[in-house]
PDB file of C-alpha atoms in Angstrom:
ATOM      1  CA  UNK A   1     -71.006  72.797  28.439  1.00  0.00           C
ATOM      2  CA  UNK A   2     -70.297  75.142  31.385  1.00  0.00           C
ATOM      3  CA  UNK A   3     -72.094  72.128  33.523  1.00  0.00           C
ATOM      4  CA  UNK A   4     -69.001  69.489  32.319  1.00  0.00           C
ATOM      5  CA  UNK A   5     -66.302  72.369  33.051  1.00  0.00           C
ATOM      6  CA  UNK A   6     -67.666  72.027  36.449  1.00  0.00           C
ATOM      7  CA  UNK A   7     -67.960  68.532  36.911  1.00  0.00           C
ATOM      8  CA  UNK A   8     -64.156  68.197  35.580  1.00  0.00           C
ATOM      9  CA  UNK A   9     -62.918  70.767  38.154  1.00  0.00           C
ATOM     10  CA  UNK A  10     -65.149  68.940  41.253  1.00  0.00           C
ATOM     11  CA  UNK A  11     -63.852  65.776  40.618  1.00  0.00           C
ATOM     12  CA  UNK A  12     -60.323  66.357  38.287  1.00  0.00           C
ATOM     13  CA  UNK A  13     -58.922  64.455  41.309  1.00  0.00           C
ATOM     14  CA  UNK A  14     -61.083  61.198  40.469  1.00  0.00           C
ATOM     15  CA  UNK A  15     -60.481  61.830  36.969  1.00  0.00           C
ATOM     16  CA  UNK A  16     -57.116  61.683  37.065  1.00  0.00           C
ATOM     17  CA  UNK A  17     -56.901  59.014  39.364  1.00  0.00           C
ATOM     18  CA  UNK A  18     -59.222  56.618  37.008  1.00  0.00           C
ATOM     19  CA  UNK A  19     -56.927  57.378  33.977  1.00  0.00           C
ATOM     20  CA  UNK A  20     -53.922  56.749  35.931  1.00  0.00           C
ATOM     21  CA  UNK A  21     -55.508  53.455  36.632  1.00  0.00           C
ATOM     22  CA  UNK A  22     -56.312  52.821  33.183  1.00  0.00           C
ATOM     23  CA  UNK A  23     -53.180  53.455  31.857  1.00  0.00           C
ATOM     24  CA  UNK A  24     -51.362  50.993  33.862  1.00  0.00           C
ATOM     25  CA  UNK A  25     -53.533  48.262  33.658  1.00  0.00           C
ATOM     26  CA  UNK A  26     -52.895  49.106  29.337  1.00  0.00           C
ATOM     27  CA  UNK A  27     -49.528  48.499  30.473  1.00  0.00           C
ATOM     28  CA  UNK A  28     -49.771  45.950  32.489  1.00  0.00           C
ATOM     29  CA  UNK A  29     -52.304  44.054  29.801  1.00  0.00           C
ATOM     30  CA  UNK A  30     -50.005  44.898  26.982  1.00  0.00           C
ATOM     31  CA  UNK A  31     -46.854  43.108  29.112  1.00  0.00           C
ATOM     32  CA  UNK A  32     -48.493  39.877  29.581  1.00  0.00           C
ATOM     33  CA  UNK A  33     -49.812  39.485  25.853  1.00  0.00           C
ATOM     34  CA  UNK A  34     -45.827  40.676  24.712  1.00  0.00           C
ATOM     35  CA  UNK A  35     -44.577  37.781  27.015  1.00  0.00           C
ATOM     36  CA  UNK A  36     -46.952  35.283  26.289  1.00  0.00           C
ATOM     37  CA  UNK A  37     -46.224  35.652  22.822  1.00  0.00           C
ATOM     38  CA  UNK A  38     -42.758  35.690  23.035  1.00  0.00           C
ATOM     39  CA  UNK A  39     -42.816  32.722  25.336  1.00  0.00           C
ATOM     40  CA  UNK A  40     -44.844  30.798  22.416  1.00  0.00           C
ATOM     41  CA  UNK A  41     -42.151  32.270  19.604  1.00  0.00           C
ATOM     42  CA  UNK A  42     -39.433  30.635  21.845  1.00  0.00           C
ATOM     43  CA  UNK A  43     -41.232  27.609  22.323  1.00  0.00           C
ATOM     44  CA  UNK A  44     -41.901  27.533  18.427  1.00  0.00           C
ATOM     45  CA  UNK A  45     -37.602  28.328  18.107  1.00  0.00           C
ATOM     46  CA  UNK A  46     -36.702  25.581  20.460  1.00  0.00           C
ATOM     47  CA  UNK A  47     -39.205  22.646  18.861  1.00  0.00           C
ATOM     48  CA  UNK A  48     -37.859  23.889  14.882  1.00  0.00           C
ATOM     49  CA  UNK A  49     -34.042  23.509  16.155  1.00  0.00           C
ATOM     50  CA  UNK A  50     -34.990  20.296  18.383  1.00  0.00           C
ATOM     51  CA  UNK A  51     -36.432  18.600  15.332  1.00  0.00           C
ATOM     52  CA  UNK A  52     -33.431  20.008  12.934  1.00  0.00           C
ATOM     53  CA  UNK A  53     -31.041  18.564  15.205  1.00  0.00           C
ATOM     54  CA  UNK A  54     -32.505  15.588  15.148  1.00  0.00           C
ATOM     55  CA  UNK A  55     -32.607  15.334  11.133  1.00  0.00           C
ATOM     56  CA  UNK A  56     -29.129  15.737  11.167  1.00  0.00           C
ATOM     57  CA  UNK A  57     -28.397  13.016  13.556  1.00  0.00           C
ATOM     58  CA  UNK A  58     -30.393  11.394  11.083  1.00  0.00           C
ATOM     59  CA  UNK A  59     -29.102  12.086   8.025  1.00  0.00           C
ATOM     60  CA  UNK A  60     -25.161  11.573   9.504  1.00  0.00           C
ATOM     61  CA  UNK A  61     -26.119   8.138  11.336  1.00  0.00           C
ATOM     62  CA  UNK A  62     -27.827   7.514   7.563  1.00  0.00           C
ATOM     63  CA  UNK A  63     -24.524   8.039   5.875  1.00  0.00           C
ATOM     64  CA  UNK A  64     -21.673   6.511   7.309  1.00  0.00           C
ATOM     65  CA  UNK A  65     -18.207   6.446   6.329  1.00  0.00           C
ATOM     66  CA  UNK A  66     -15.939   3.913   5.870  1.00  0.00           C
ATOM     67  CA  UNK A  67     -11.553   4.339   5.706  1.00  0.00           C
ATOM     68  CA  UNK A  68     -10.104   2.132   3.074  1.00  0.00           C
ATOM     69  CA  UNK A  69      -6.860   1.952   2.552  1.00  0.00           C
ATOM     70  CA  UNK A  70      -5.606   0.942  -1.062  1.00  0.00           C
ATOM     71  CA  UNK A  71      -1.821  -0.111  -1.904  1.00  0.00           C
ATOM     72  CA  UNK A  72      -0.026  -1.329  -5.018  1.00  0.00           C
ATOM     73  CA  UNK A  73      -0.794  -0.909  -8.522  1.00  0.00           C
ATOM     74  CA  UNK A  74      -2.340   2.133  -8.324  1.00  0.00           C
ATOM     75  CA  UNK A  75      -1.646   5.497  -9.627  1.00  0.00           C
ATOM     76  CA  UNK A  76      -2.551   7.106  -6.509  1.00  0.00           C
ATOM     77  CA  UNK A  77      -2.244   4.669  -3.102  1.00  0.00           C
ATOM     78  CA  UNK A  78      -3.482   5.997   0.044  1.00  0.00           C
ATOM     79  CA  UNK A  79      -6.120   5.960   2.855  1.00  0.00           C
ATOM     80  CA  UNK A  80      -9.259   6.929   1.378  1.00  0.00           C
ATOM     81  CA  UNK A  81     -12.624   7.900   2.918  1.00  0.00           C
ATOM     82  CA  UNK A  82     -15.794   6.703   0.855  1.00  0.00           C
ATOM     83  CA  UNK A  83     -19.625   6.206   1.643  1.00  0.00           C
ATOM     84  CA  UNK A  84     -21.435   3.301   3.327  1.00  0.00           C
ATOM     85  CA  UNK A  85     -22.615   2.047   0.575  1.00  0.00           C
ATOM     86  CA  UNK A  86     -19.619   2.364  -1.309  1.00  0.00           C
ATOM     87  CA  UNK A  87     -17.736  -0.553  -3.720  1.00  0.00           C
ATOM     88  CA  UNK A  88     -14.285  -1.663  -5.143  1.00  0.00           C
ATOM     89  CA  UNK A  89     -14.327   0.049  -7.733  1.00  0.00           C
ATOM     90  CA  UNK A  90     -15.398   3.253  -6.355  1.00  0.00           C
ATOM     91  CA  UNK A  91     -12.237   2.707  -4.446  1.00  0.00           C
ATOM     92  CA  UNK A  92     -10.230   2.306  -7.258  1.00  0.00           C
ATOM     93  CA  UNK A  93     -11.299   4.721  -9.257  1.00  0.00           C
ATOM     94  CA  UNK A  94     -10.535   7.585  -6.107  1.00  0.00           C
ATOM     95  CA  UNK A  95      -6.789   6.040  -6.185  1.00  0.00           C
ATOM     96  CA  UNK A  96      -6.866   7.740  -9.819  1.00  0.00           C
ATOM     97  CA  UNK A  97      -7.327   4.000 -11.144  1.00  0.00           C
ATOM     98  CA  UNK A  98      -5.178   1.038 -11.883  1.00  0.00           C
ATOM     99  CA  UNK A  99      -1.326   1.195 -13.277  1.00  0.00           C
ATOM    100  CA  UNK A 100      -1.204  -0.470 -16.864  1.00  0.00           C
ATOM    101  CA  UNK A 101       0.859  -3.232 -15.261  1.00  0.00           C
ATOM    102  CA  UNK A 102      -2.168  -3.900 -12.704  1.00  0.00           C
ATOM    103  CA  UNK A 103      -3.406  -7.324 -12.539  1.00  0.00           C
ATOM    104  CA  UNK A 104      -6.955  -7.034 -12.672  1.00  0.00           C
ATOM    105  CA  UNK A 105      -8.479 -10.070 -13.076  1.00  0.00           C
ATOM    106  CA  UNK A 106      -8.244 -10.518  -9.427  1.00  0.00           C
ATOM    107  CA  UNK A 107      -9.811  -8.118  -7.333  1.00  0.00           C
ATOM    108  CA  UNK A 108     -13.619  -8.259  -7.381  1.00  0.00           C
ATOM    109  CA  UNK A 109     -14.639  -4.682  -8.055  1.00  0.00           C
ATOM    110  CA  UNK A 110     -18.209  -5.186  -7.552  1.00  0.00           C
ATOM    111  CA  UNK A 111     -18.008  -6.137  -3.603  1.00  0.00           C
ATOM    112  CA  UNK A 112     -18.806  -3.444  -1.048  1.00  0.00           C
ATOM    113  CA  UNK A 113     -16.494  -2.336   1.109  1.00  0.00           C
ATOM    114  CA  UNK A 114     -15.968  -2.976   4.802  1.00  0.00           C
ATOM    115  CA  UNK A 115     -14.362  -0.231   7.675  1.00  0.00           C
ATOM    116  CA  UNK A 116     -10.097  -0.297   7.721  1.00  0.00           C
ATOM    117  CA  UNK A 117     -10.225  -2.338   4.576  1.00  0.00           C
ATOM    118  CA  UNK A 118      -7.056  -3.606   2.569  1.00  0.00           C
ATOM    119  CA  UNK A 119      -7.449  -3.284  -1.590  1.00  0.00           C
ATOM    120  CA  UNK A 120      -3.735  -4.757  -2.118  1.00  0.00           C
ATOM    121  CA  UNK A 121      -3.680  -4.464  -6.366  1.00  0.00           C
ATOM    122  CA  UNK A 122      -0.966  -6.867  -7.765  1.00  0.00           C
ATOM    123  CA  UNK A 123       1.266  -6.677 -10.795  1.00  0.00           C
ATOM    124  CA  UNK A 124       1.091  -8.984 -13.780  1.00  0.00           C
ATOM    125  CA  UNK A 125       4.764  -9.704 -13.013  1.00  0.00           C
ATOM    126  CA  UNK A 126       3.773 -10.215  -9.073  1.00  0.00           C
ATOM    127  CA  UNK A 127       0.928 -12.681 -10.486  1.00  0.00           C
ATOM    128  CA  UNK A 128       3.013 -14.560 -12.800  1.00  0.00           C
ATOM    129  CA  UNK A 129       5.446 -15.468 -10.582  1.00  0.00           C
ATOM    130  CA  UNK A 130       3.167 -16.812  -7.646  1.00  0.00           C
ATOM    131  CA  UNK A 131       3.449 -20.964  -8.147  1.00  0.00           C
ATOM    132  CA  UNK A 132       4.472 -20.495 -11.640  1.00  0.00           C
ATOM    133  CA  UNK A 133       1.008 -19.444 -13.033  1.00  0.00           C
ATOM    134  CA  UNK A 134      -0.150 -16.749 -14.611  1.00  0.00           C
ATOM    135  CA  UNK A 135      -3.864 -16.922 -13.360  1.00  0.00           C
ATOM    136  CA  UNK A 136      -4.162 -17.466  -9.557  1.00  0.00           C
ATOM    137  CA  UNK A 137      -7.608 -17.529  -8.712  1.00  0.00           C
ATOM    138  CA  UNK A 138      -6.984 -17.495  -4.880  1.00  0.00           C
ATOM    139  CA  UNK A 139      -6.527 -13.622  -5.499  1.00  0.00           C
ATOM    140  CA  UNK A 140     -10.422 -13.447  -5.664  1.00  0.00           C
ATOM    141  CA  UNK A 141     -10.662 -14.598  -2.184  1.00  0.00           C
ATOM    142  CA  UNK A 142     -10.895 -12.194   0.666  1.00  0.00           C
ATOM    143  CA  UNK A 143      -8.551 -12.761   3.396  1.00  0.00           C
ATOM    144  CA  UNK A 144      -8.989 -12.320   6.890  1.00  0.00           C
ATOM    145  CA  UNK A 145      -6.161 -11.126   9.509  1.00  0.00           C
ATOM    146  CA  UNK A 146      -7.130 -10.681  13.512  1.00  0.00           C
ATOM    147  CA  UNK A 147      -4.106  -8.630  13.927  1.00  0.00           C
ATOM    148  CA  UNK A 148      -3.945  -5.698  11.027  1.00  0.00           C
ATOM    149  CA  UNK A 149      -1.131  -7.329   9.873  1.00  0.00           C
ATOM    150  CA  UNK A 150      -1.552  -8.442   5.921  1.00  0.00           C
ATOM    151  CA  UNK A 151       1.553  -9.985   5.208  1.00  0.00           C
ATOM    152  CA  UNK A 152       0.264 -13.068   5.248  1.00  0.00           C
ATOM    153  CA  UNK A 153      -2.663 -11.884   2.589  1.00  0.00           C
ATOM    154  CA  UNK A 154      -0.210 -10.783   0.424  1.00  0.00           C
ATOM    155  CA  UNK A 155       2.206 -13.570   0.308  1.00  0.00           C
ATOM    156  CA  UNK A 156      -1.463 -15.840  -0.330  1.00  0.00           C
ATOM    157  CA  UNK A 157      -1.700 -12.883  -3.257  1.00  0.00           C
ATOM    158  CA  UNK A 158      -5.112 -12.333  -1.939  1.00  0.00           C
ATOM    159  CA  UNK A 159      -6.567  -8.965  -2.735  1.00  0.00           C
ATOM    160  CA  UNK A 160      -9.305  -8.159  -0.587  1.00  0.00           C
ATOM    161  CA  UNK A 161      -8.149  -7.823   3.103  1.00  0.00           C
ATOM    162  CA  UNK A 162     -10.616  -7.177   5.803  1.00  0.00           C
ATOM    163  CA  UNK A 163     -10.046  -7.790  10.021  1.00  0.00           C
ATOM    164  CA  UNK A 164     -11.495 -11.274  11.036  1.00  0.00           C
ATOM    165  CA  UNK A 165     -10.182 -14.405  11.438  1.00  0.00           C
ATOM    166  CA  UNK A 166      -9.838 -17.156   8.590  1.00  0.00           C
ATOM    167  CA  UNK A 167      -8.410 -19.589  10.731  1.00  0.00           C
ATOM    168  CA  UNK A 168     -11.545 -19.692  13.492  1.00  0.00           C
ATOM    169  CA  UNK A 169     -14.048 -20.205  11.065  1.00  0.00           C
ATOM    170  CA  UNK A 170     -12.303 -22.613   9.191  1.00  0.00           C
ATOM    171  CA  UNK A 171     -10.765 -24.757  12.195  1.00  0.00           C
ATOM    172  CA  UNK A 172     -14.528 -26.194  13.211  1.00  0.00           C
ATOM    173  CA  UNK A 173     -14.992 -27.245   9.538  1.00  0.00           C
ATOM    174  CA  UNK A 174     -12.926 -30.506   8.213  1.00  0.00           C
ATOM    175  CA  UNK A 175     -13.086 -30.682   4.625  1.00  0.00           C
ATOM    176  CA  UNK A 176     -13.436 -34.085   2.562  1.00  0.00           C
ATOM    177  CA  UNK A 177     -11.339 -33.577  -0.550  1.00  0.00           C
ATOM    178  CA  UNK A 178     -13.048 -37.230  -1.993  1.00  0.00           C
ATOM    179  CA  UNK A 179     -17.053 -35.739  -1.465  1.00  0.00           C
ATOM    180  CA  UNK A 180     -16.687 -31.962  -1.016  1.00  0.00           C
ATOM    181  CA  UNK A 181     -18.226 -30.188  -3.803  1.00  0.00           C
ATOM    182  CA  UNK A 182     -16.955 -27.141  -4.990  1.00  0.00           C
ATOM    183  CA  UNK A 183     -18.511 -24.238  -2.673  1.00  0.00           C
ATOM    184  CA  UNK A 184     -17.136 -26.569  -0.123  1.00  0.00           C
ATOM    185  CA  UNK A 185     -13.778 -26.728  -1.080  1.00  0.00           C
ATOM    186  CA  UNK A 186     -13.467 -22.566  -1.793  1.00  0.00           C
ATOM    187  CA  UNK A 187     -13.915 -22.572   2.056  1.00  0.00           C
ATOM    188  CA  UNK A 188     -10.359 -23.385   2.593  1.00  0.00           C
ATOM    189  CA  UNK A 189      -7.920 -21.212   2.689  1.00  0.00           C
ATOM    190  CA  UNK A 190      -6.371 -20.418  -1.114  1.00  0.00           C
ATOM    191  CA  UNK A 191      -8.798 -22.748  -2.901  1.00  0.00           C
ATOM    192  CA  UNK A 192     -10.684 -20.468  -5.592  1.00  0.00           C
ATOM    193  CA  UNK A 193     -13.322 -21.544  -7.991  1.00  0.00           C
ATOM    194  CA  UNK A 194     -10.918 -22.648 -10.350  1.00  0.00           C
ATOM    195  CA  UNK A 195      -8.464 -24.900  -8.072  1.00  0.00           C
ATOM    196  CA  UNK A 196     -12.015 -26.305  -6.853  1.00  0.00           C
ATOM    197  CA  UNK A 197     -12.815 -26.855 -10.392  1.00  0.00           C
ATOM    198  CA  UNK A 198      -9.464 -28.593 -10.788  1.00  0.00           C
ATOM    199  CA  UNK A 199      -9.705 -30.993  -7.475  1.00  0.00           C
ATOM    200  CA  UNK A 200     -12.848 -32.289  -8.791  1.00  0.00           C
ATOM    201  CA  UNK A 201     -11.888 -32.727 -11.994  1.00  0.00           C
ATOM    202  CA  UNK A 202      -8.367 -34.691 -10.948  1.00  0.00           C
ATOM    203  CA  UNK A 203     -10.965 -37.006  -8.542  1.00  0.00           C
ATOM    204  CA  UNK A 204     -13.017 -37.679 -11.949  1.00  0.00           C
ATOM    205  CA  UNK A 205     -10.298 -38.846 -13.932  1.00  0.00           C
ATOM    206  CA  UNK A 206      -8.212 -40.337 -11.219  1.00  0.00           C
ATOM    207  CA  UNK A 207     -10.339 -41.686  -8.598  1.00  0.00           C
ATOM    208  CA  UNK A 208     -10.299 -40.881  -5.238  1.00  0.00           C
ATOM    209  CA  UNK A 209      -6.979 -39.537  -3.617  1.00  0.00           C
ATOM    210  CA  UNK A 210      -5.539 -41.966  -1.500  1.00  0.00           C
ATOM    211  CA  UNK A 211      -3.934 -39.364   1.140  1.00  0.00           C
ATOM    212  CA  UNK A 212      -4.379 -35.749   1.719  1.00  0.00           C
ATOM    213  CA  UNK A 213      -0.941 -35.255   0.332  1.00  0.00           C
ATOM    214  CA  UNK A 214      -2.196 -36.603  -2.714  1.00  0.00           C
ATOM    215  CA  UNK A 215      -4.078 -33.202  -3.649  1.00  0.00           C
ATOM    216  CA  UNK A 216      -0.584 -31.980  -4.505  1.00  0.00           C
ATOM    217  CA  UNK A 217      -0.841 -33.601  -7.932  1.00  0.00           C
ATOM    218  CA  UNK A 218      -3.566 -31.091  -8.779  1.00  0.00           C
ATOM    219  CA  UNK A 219      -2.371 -28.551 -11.173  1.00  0.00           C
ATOM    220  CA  UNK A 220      -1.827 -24.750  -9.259  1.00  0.00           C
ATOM    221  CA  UNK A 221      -1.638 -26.794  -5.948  1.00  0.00           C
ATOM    222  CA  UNK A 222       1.826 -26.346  -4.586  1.00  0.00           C
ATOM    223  CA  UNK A 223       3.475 -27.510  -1.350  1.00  0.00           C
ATOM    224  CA  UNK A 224       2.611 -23.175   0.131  1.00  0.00           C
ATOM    225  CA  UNK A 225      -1.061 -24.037  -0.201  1.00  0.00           C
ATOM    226  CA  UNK A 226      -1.326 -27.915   0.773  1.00  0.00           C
ATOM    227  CA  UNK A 227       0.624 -26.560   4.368  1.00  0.00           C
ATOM    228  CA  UNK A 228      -2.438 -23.868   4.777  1.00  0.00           C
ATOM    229  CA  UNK A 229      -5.597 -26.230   4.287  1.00  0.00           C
ATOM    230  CA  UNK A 230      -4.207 -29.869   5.596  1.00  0.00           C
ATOM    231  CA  UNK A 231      -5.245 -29.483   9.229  1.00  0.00           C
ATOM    232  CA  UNK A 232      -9.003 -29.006   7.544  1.00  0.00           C
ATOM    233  CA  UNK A 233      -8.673 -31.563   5.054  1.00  0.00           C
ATOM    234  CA  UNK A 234      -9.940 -35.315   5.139  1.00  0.00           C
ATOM    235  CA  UNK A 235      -9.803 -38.467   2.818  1.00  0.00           C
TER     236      UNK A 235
END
């Protein structure tokens, strides 16, 4: 024992030298694990708030939404904002439904809807009054304005408005009214199932119409809807 007291006090110099030595490369050790970990923690931060970013891109790009904006017969009408994948009725039913005097017959409730899209919900009274028919099956068309503006779609009592351009696509296409069938003729302007239905019918029991003016004789055909489809019909 007395032999270690003197080899501490010879060399306590050394000694405490050595530990000082020790004791900073602890330090020094203990520093470069703490970083390295802390650099791989970060690391591990960034990649989990990358990747959550990137779900939520996701998930927003996923779910789109679409402004509709719903007038007339409704107890509520407005601009409404409703899901992608979103239809008519949905619509409707946010406008807090249809008045009783709604004409409902008209409006397809089942389509999906489109971005800045028109619902224009008639009244019976507005209906009735349109050619002098009650059922007008032109309102189950959708009509297509390049210019936002829908007065034309309404005075056509067309229900489902959406931006476009009827006339283009129709221009390119003449129409027979003696051969077309019926999905041909609904591709004019104003001509539902039923006045197709009707056309046909009138050629059956009358023969083939003699002019284009002729197709004024069919029943629901008035002189407002013979001046929108005659540059696209053909005898």
């Amino acid at each position: 024992m007395q032999d270690v007291i003197c080899f501490i006090k010879r060399n306590v110099r050394d000694i405490f030298l050595f530990s000082l030595i020790l004791i900073v490369l602890g330090l020094v050790l203990y520093k470069f694990y703490f970083t390295s970990s802390q650099n791989e923690l970060d690391s591990s931060l960034v990649v989990a708030l990358n990747n959550e970013e990137e779900v939520l891109k996701e998930n927003l790009e996923e779910k789109k939404a679409f402004n509709v904006d719903v007038k007339g017969a409704v107890k509520k009408p407005g601009v409404y904002m409703v899901a992608e994948e979103a239809i008519v009725n949905d619509v409707i039913n946010l406008a807090g439904g249809f008045n009783s005097n709604a004409y409902k017959n008209g409006i397809n409730l089942s389509k999906r809807v489109n971005d800045e899209m028109v619902i224009y919900v008639y009244t019976k009274t507005e209906i009735k009054n349109k050619d002098n028919v009650v059922t007008v099956e032109s309102v189950n068309d959708t009509c297509k304005t390049p210019d936002y503006s829908i007065c034309e779609c309404i005075d056509k009592k067309e229900s489902i408005i959406e931006n476009g351009n009827n006339e283009g696509e129709n221009s390119t296409n003449i129409i027979n009214i003696n051969t077309a069938n019926a999905e041909q003729l609904t591709s004019l302007t104003g001509i539902g199932e039923a006045k197709a239905k009707a056309i046909i019918e009138y050629r059956n029991v009358n023969g083939a119409f003699k002019s284009i003016d002729d197709i004024m004789e069919v029943s629901g055909i008035g002189e407002s809807v013979f001046v929108k489809i005659k540059d696209h019909i053909t005898i």
